[in-house]
Amino acid sequence: RYFLWLAVGAGFFLVNLVVADLFAESRSVFKVLPGGDALQAICYGLVWLTFGASLWSARRTATAMRMTGLAVVCAGAGSIILLPFLFPDLVPGMQPLWNLGLPAYVFTLAVLLFLLKNEVRERSTNQMKNLFLALLVVTGFMAAKVEMNTLLQTGMPFRLFFEQTAAMAVGSAAGWMGYGLGLLLWRRGLDKPFRFAGLILILLGLIKTVLFPFSHKAAFGAMTPLLNYPSLLFLFATGMLVCLTVNKPRQHWPLEQTSSAGFWGSLLSVMTFFILNVEISSVFAVRGGAFSLLTHGSLAHQLAYSLGWMIYSIGLLIVGIRWSSIKVRWASLALLVITTVKIFFMDLWKLGQLYRVASFVGLAAVLILVSFLYQRFLSEESELAKHENSENS
């Protein structure tokens, strides 16, 4: 083993020496450290990854030597993952899609997938499988993020969370939610930490979706109302939350103390209400101006808010009746009360006499409808429950 360790150390030194020799600037300057040369750093990372994978895959060698190979694998994969942060000027200089980062990430993913397949085939411990799977998931996420950066904000610095262009912000939010959704819905082979990571990515994607109209308010305000790509993002987020609420397809829920239907249903109601207000504001906003939720004294904008809230509260009430959720019904009634107070004290007094009478009639019709829904469905439900209790007794 002594001579085997010497052979391994000499081999590792040799492959690094070859890389350094390839990037030597002249006969008199031998550059071992990459410095600002991203290509040399990529070559080092890929060489370390390959060398460490070969050493780890040698099952007959000593455990200490295999663990050394594992450490070299982690170092090589980590250097590729951290490329955009180690070399800030790398991503802005890349061409869209086909660039220096693409082969590096593809090769890294291929090696990690090979190591993961070997661990599954050898029926190794969950710790080793989860380590390679975690490296694979993080590398795939960074690869998608870097390639999207080169495509949607070419020539601009790499940012992990905040983006410079509206197209990149929308694509990034959808990508975070899609990646997290994949981790949450993957059928097998993923332990709870990966499911929890998927949940976190979905929540971060939703936060990015909510922040978009305000972080890019000038670009969003200049877009055509409703018919724009942020509306597609809102539609995607709403559809995803609906599917997660009804649990179709089946998700692997990581939080045992919390109901998945209640969690996603609450997010769905909040997100839908937010999107409703954003789309109403985009319709009544001044074209070319920055987006804002404020009405700026516009009566039509203010009445549109009231009408939208009224329709939303009735829809929420119907959902609460349909699924027998008292919390949803209380939320709908609270919003209905707030909307009614807003209409009485803010909206109606700005209208003319004839329009005010018509609005009172419309409001009365809505309240009668709500009363009818309660009397028609909830009273029957209560009577049925009493009848069943009397039969059981």
Coordinates of C-alpha atoms in Angstrom, one line a residue:
R1 CA 0.0 0.0 0.0
Y2 CA 2.9 2.3 0.6
F3 CA 4.0 2.1 -3.0
L4 CA 0.4 2.2 -4.2
W5 CA 0.0 5.5 -2.3
L6 CA 3.1 6.8 -4.0
A7 CA 1.8 5.7 -7.4
V8 CA -1.6 7.5 -6.8
G9 CA 0.1 10.7 -5.6
A10 CA 2.5 10.7 -8.6
G11 CA -0.4 10.1 -11.0
F12 CA -2.4 12.9 -9.5
F13 CA 0.7 15.2 -9.7
L14 CA 1.3 14.2 -13.3
V15 CA -2.2 15.0 -14.6
N16 CA -2.1 18.4 -12.9
L17 CA 1.3 19.0 -14.4
V18 CA 0.0 18.2 -17.9
V19 CA -2.8 20.8 -17.4
A20 CA -0.4 23.4 -16.1
D21 CA 2.0 22.7 -19.0
L22 CA -0.8 23.2 -21.6
F23 CA -1.5 26.6 -20.2
A24 CA 2.1 27.7 -19.8
E25 CA 2.5 31.2 -21.2
S26 CA 6.1 30.8 -22.4
R27 CA 9.1 28.6 -21.9
S28 CA 10.2 30.7 -18.9
V29 CA 6.7 31.1 -17.2
F30 CA 5.1 27.9 -15.8
K31 CA 1.7 28.8 -14.4
V32 CA 0.5 26.3 -11.9
L33 CA -2.4 28.3 -10.4
P34 CA -5.1 29.3 -12.9
G35 CA -5.3 32.9 -11.6
G36 CA -7.9 34.6 -13.8
D37 CA -7.9 31.8 -16.5
A38 CA -11.3 30.2 -16.3
L39 CA -10.4 27.5 -18.9
Q40 CA -7.5 26.3 -16.9
A41 CA -9.6 26.1 -13.8
I42 CA -12.3 24.1 -15.7
C43 CA -9.6 21.7 -16.9
Y44 CA -8.3 21.2 -13.3
G45 CA -11.9 20.6 -12.1
L46 CA -12.6 18.0 -14.8
V47 CA -9.3 16.3 -14.3
W48 CA -9.8 16.1 -10.5
L49 CA -13.4 14.8 -11.0
T50 CA -12.2 12.1 -13.4
F51 CA -9.2 11.1 -11.3
G52 CA -11.3 11.0 -8.1
A53 CA -14.1 9.0 -9.8
S54 CA -11.6 6.4 -11.0
L55 CA -10.1 6.1 -7.5
W56 CA -13.5 5.8 -5.8
S57 CA -14.7 3.2 -8.3
A58 CA -11.7 0.9 -7.6
R59 CA -13.5 -1.3 -5.1
R60 CA -10.5 -3.4 -4.2
T61 CA -8.3 -0.6 -2.9
A62 CA -8.1 0.5 0.7
T63 CA -10.9 2.4 2.3
A64 CA -8.7 5.4 3.0
M65 CA -7.6 5.6 -0.6
R66 CA -11.2 5.4 -1.9
M67 CA -12.2 8.2 0.6
T68 CA -9.3 10.3 -0.8
G69 CA -10.8 9.8 -4.3
L70 CA -14.2 10.8 -2.9
A71 CA -12.7 14.0 -1.6
V72 CA -11.1 14.7 -4.9
V73 CA -14.5 14.1 -6.6
C74 CA -16.2 16.7 -4.3
A75 CA -13.4 19.2 -4.9
G76 CA -13.6 18.8 -8.7
A77 CA -17.4 19.0 -8.8
G78 CA -17.4 21.9 -6.3
S79 CA -15.0 23.9 -8.5
I80 CA -17.3 23.4 -11.6
I81 CA -20.4 24.4 -9.5
L82 CA -18.8 27.5 -8.2
L83 CA -17.4 28.7 -11.6
P84 CA -19.8 31.7 -11.9
F85 CA -18.7 32.9 -8.4
L86 CA -15.0 32.2 -8.7
F87 CA -14.8 33.9 -12.1
P88 CA -17.4 36.7 -12.3
D89 CA -16.3 37.8 -15.8
L90 CA -16.8 34.3 -17.2
V91 CA -20.6 34.2 -17.7
P92 CA -20.9 37.8 -19.2
G93 CA -18.4 36.8 -21.9
M94 CA -20.2 33.6 -22.9
Q95 CA -22.2 33.1 -26.1
P96 CA -25.8 32.0 -25.7
L97 CA -26.2 28.2 -25.1
W98 CA -23.1 26.9 -26.8
N99 CA -20.3 28.2 -24.7
L100 CA -17.4 27.2 -22.4
G101 CA -19.7 26.2 -19.5
L102 CA -21.9 23.8 -21.4
P103 CA -19.3 21.0 -22.0
A104 CA -17.9 21.4 -18.4
Y105 CA -21.4 21.0 -16.8
V106 CA -22.4 18.2 -19.2
F107 CA -19.2 16.2 -18.5
T108 CA -19.6 16.8 -14.7
L109 CA -23.2 15.6 -14.8
A110 CA -22.2 12.5 -16.8
V111 CA -19.5 11.5 -14.3
L112 CA -21.7 12.1 -11.3
L113 CA -24.5 10.1 -12.9
F114 CA -22.0 7.3 -13.6
L115 CA -21.0 7.3 -9.9
L116 CA -24.6 7.3 -8.8
K117 CA -25.5 4.4 -11.0
N118 CA -22.6 2.5 -9.6
E119 CA -23.7 3.1 -6.0
V120 CA -27.2 1.9 -6.8
R121 CA -25.9 -1.1 -8.6
E122 CA -23.6 -2.0 -5.7
R123 CA -26.4 -1.3 -3.2
S124 CA -24.2 1.0 -1.2
T125 CA -25.3 3.0 1.8
N126 CA -27.8 5.8 1.4
Q127 CA -25.2 8.4 2.5
M128 CA -23.0 7.8 -0.5
K129 CA -26.0 7.7 -2.9
N130 CA -27.4 10.9 -1.4
L131 CA -24.0 12.6 -1.7
F132 CA -23.6 11.9 -5.4
L133 CA -27.3 12.7 -5.9
A134 CA -26.9 16.0 -4.1
L135 CA -23.9 17.0 -6.3
L136 CA -25.9 15.9 -9.4
V137 CA -28.9 18.0 -8.4
V138 CA -26.9 21.1 -7.5
T139 CA -24.8 20.8 -10.7
G140 CA -27.9 20.5 -12.9
F141 CA -29.4 23.5 -11.2
M142 CA -26.3 25.7 -11.8
A143 CA -26.0 24.5 -15.3
A144 CA -29.6 25.5 -16.1
K145 CA -29.1 28.8 -14.4
V146 CA -25.9 29.7 -16.2
E147 CA -27.3 28.7 -19.7
M148 CA -30.4 30.6 -19.0
N149 CA -28.3 33.7 -18.1
T150 CA -26.4 33.5 -21.4
L151 CA -29.6 33.2 -23.3
L152 CA -32.0 35.7 -21.6
Q153 CA -29.5 38.4 -20.4
T154 CA -26.5 38.0 -22.7
G155 CA -23.4 39.9 -21.6
M156 CA -24.7 40.7 -18.1
P157 CA -23.3 39.5 -14.8
F158 CA -24.5 36.2 -13.2
R159 CA -26.9 36.6 -10.3
L160 CA -28.3 33.7 -8.4
F161 CA -31.6 35.3 -7.2
F162 CA -32.0 38.8 -8.6
E163 CA -31.9 39.3 -12.4
Q164 CA -31.3 42.3 -14.6
T165 CA -33.8 41.7 -17.4
A166 CA -37.6 41.0 -17.2
A167 CA -37.2 38.0 -19.5
M168 CA -34.6 36.5 -17.2
A169 CA -36.6 37.2 -14.1
V170 CA -39.7 35.4 -15.5
G171 CA -37.6 32.5 -16.8
S172 CA -35.7 32.1 -13.6
A173 CA -38.9 32.1 -11.5
A174 CA -40.5 29.4 -13.7
G175 CA -37.2 27.5 -13.6
W176 CA -37.0 27.5 -9.8
M177 CA -40.6 26.3 -9.5
G178 CA -40.2 23.7 -12.3
Y179 CA -37.0 22.3 -10.7
G180 CA -38.5 22.2 -7.2
L181 CA -41.6 20.5 -8.7
G182 CA -39.5 17.8 -10.2
L183 CA -37.9 17.0 -6.9
L184 CA -41.2 17.0 -5.1
L185 CA -42.9 14.7 -7.7
W186 CA -40.0 12.4 -8.5
R187 CA -41.4 8.9 -8.0
R188 CA -38.7 7.1 -6.1
G189 CA -35.0 7.2 -5.1
L190 CA -35.2 10.6 -3.3
D191 CA -35.1 10.9 0.5
K192 CA -36.9 13.5 2.5
P193 CA -34.1 16.2 2.4
F194 CA -34.4 16.3 -1.4
R195 CA -38.2 16.6 -1.2
F196 CA -37.8 19.5 1.3
A197 CA -35.3 21.1 -1.1
G198 CA -37.9 20.9 -3.8
L199 CA -40.4 22.6 -1.5
I200 CA -38.0 25.4 -0.8
L201 CA -37.3 25.9 -4.5
I202 CA -41.0 26.2 -5.2
L203 CA -41.5 28.7 -2.4
L204 CA -38.5 30.8 -3.7
G205 CA -39.9 30.6 -7.2
L206 CA -43.3 31.9 -5.9
I207 CA -41.5 34.7 -4.1
K208 CA -39.7 35.7 -7.3
T209 CA -43.0 35.6 -9.1
V210 CA -44.6 38.0 -6.5
L211 CA -41.6 40.3 -6.6
F212 CA -41.4 40.5 -10.4
P213 CA -44.0 43.3 -11.0
F214 CA -42.2 45.5 -8.5
S215 CA -38.6 44.6 -9.3
H216 CA -39.2 45.2 -13.0
K217 CA -42.0 47.7 -12.8
A218 CA -40.9 49.8 -15.7
A219 CA -40.7 46.8 -18.1
F220 CA -44.0 45.3 -16.8
G221 CA -45.8 48.6 -17.1
A222 CA -44.8 48.9 -20.7
M223 CA -46.2 45.5 -21.6
T224 CA -49.6 44.8 -23.2
P225 CA -52.1 44.0 -20.3
L226 CA -52.9 40.3 -19.9
L227 CA -51.2 39.3 -23.2
N228 CA -47.6 39.1 -22.0
Y229 CA -45.1 36.5 -20.7
P230 CA -45.5 37.5 -17.0
S231 CA -49.2 36.5 -17.4
L232 CA -48.0 33.1 -18.6
L233 CA -45.8 32.9 -15.5
F234 CA -48.8 33.7 -13.3
L235 CA -50.9 31.1 -15.1
F236 CA -48.1 28.5 -14.6
A237 CA -47.9 29.3 -10.9
T238 CA -51.7 29.1 -10.4
G239 CA -52.0 25.8 -12.3
M240 CA -49.1 24.3 -10.4
L241 CA -50.7 25.2 -7.0
V242 CA -54.0 23.8 -8.1
C243 CA -52.4 20.5 -9.0
L244 CA -50.4 20.4 -5.8
T245 CA -53.5 21.2 -3.7
V246 CA -55.5 18.3 -5.2
N247 CA -52.3 16.2 -5.1
K248 CA -52.5 15.1 -8.8
P249 CA -50.0 13.8 -9.7
R250 CA -49.1 12.4 -6.3
Q251 CA -46.4 14.4 -4.5
H252 CA -44.1 13.1 -1.8
W253 CA -44.9 15.6 1.0
P254 CA -42.0 16.1 3.4
L255 CA -43.8 17.9 6.2
E256 CA -45.5 15.4 8.4
Q257 CA -47.1 17.9 10.8
T258 CA -48.7 19.9 8.1
S259 CA -51.4 18.9 5.6
S260 CA -50.3 19.3 2.0
A261 CA -53.8 20.3 0.9
G262 CA -54.1 23.0 3.5
F263 CA -50.6 24.3 2.8
W264 CA -50.9 24.5 -0.9
G265 CA -54.5 25.7 -0.7
S266 CA -53.6 28.6 1.5
L267 CA -50.8 29.6 -1.0
L268 CA -53.2 29.2 -3.9
S269 CA -55.7 31.5 -2.4
V270 CA -53.1 34.2 -1.5
M271 CA -51.4 33.8 -4.9
T272 CA -54.7 34.0 -6.8
F273 CA -55.7 37.2 -5.0
F274 CA -52.4 38.8 -5.7
I275 CA -52.5 37.9 -9.4
L276 CA -56.1 39.3 -9.6
N277 CA -55.0 42.6 -8.2
V278 CA -51.8 42.8 -10.4
E279 CA -53.8 42.1 -13.6
I280 CA -56.5 44.6 -12.7
S281 CA -53.8 47.2 -12.1
S282 CA -52.0 46.4 -15.4
V283 CA -55.3 46.9 -17.3
F284 CA -55.9 50.4 -15.7
A285 CA -52.3 51.5 -15.6
V286 CA -51.0 54.3 -17.8
R287 CA -49.3 52.8 -20.8
G288 CA -45.6 53.2 -20.7
G289 CA -45.5 54.2 -17.0
A290 CA -44.1 52.1 -14.2
F291 CA -46.4 49.5 -12.7
S292 CA -48.1 50.3 -9.4
L293 CA -51.0 48.8 -7.4
L294 CA -52.1 52.3 -6.4
T295 CA -55.2 53.7 -8.1
H296 CA -53.8 57.3 -8.3
G297 CA -57.4 58.7 -8.0
S298 CA -58.8 56.6 -10.8
L299 CA -62.5 55.7 -10.0
A300 CA -62.6 53.0 -12.7
H301 CA -59.5 51.4 -11.2
Q302 CA -60.9 51.6 -7.7
L303 CA -64.3 50.1 -8.8
A304 CA -62.4 47.3 -10.6
Y305 CA -60.7 46.4 -7.4
S306 CA -64.0 46.2 -5.6
L307 CA -65.7 44.1 -8.3
G308 CA -62.7 41.8 -8.4
W309 CA -62.6 41.3 -4.7
M310 CA -66.4 40.7 -4.6
I311 CA -66.2 38.0 -7.3
Y312 CA -63.1 36.4 -5.6
S313 CA -64.9 36.3 -2.2
I314 CA -67.9 34.6 -3.8
G315 CA -65.7 32.1 -5.5
L316 CA -63.8 31.5 -2.2
L317 CA -67.2 30.9 -0.5
I318 CA -68.2 28.3 -3.1
V319 CA -64.9 26.5 -2.7
G320 CA -65.4 26.5 1.1
I321 CA -68.9 25.1 0.7
R322 CA -67.9 22.5 -1.9
W323 CA -65.0 21.1 0.2
S324 CA -66.6 21.8 3.6
S325 CA -63.8 24.0 4.8
I326 CA -64.9 26.4 7.6
K327 CA -61.6 28.4 7.4
V328 CA -62.1 29.1 3.7
R329 CA -65.7 30.2 4.4
W330 CA -64.5 32.6 7.1
A331 CA -61.8 34.0 4.8
S332 CA -64.4 34.6 2.1
L333 CA -66.7 36.4 4.6
A334 CA -63.9 38.5 5.9
L335 CA -63.0 39.6 2.4
L336 CA -66.7 40.2 1.6
V337 CA -67.1 42.4 4.7
I338 CA -63.9 44.4 3.8
T339 CA -65.1 44.8 0.2
T340 CA -68.6 45.9 1.3
V341 CA -67.1 48.5 3.7
K342 CA -64.9 49.8 0.9
I343 CA -67.8 50.1 -1.5
F344 CA -70.0 52.0 1.1
F345 CA -67.4 54.4 2.3
M346 CA -65.1 54.9 -0.7
D347 CA -66.7 54.0 -4.0
L348 CA -70.4 54.8 -3.9
W349 CA -70.0 58.5 -2.8
K350 CA -67.8 59.2 -5.8
L351 CA -70.6 58.1 -8.3
G352 CA -73.4 60.1 -9.7
Q353 CA -77.0 59.7 -8.3
L354 CA -78.2 57.2 -10.9
Y355 CA -75.0 55.1 -10.8
R356 CA -75.1 55.1 -7.0
V357 CA -78.6 53.6 -7.0
A358 CA -77.6 51.0 -9.5
S359 CA -74.5 50.1 -7.5
F360 CA -76.7 49.7 -4.3
V361 CA -78.9 47.4 -6.2
G362 CA -76.0 45.3 -7.4
L363 CA -74.5 45.1 -4.0
A364 CA -77.8 44.0 -2.5
A365 CA -78.1 41.3 -5.2
V366 CA -74.6 40.0 -4.3
L367 CA -75.4 39.9 -0.6
I368 CA -78.7 38.1 -1.3
L369 CA -76.7 35.6 -3.3
V370 CA -74.3 35.0 -0.4
S371 CA -77.2 34.6 1.9
F372 CA -78.8 32.1 -0.4
L373 CA -75.7 30.0 -0.7
Y374 CA -75.4 29.8 3.1
Q375 CA -79.1 28.9 3.5
R376 CA -79.2 26.5 0.6
F377 CA -76.1 24.5 1.3
L378 CA -74.9 25.0 4.8
S379 CA -78.3 24.7 6.5
E380 CA -78.9 21.4 4.6
E381 CA -75.5 20.2 5.6
S382 CA -76.3 21.0 9.3
E383 CA -79.7 19.3 9.1
L384 CA -78.1 16.2 7.5
A385 CA -75.5 16.0 10.3
K386 CA -78.2 16.3 13.0
H387 CA -80.2 13.5 11.3
E388 CA -77.1 11.2 11.1
N389 CA -76.4 11.9 14.8
S390 CA -79.9 11.1 15.8
E391 CA -79.9 7.8 13.8
N392 CA -76.6 6.8 15.4
S393 CA -77.9 7.5 18.9

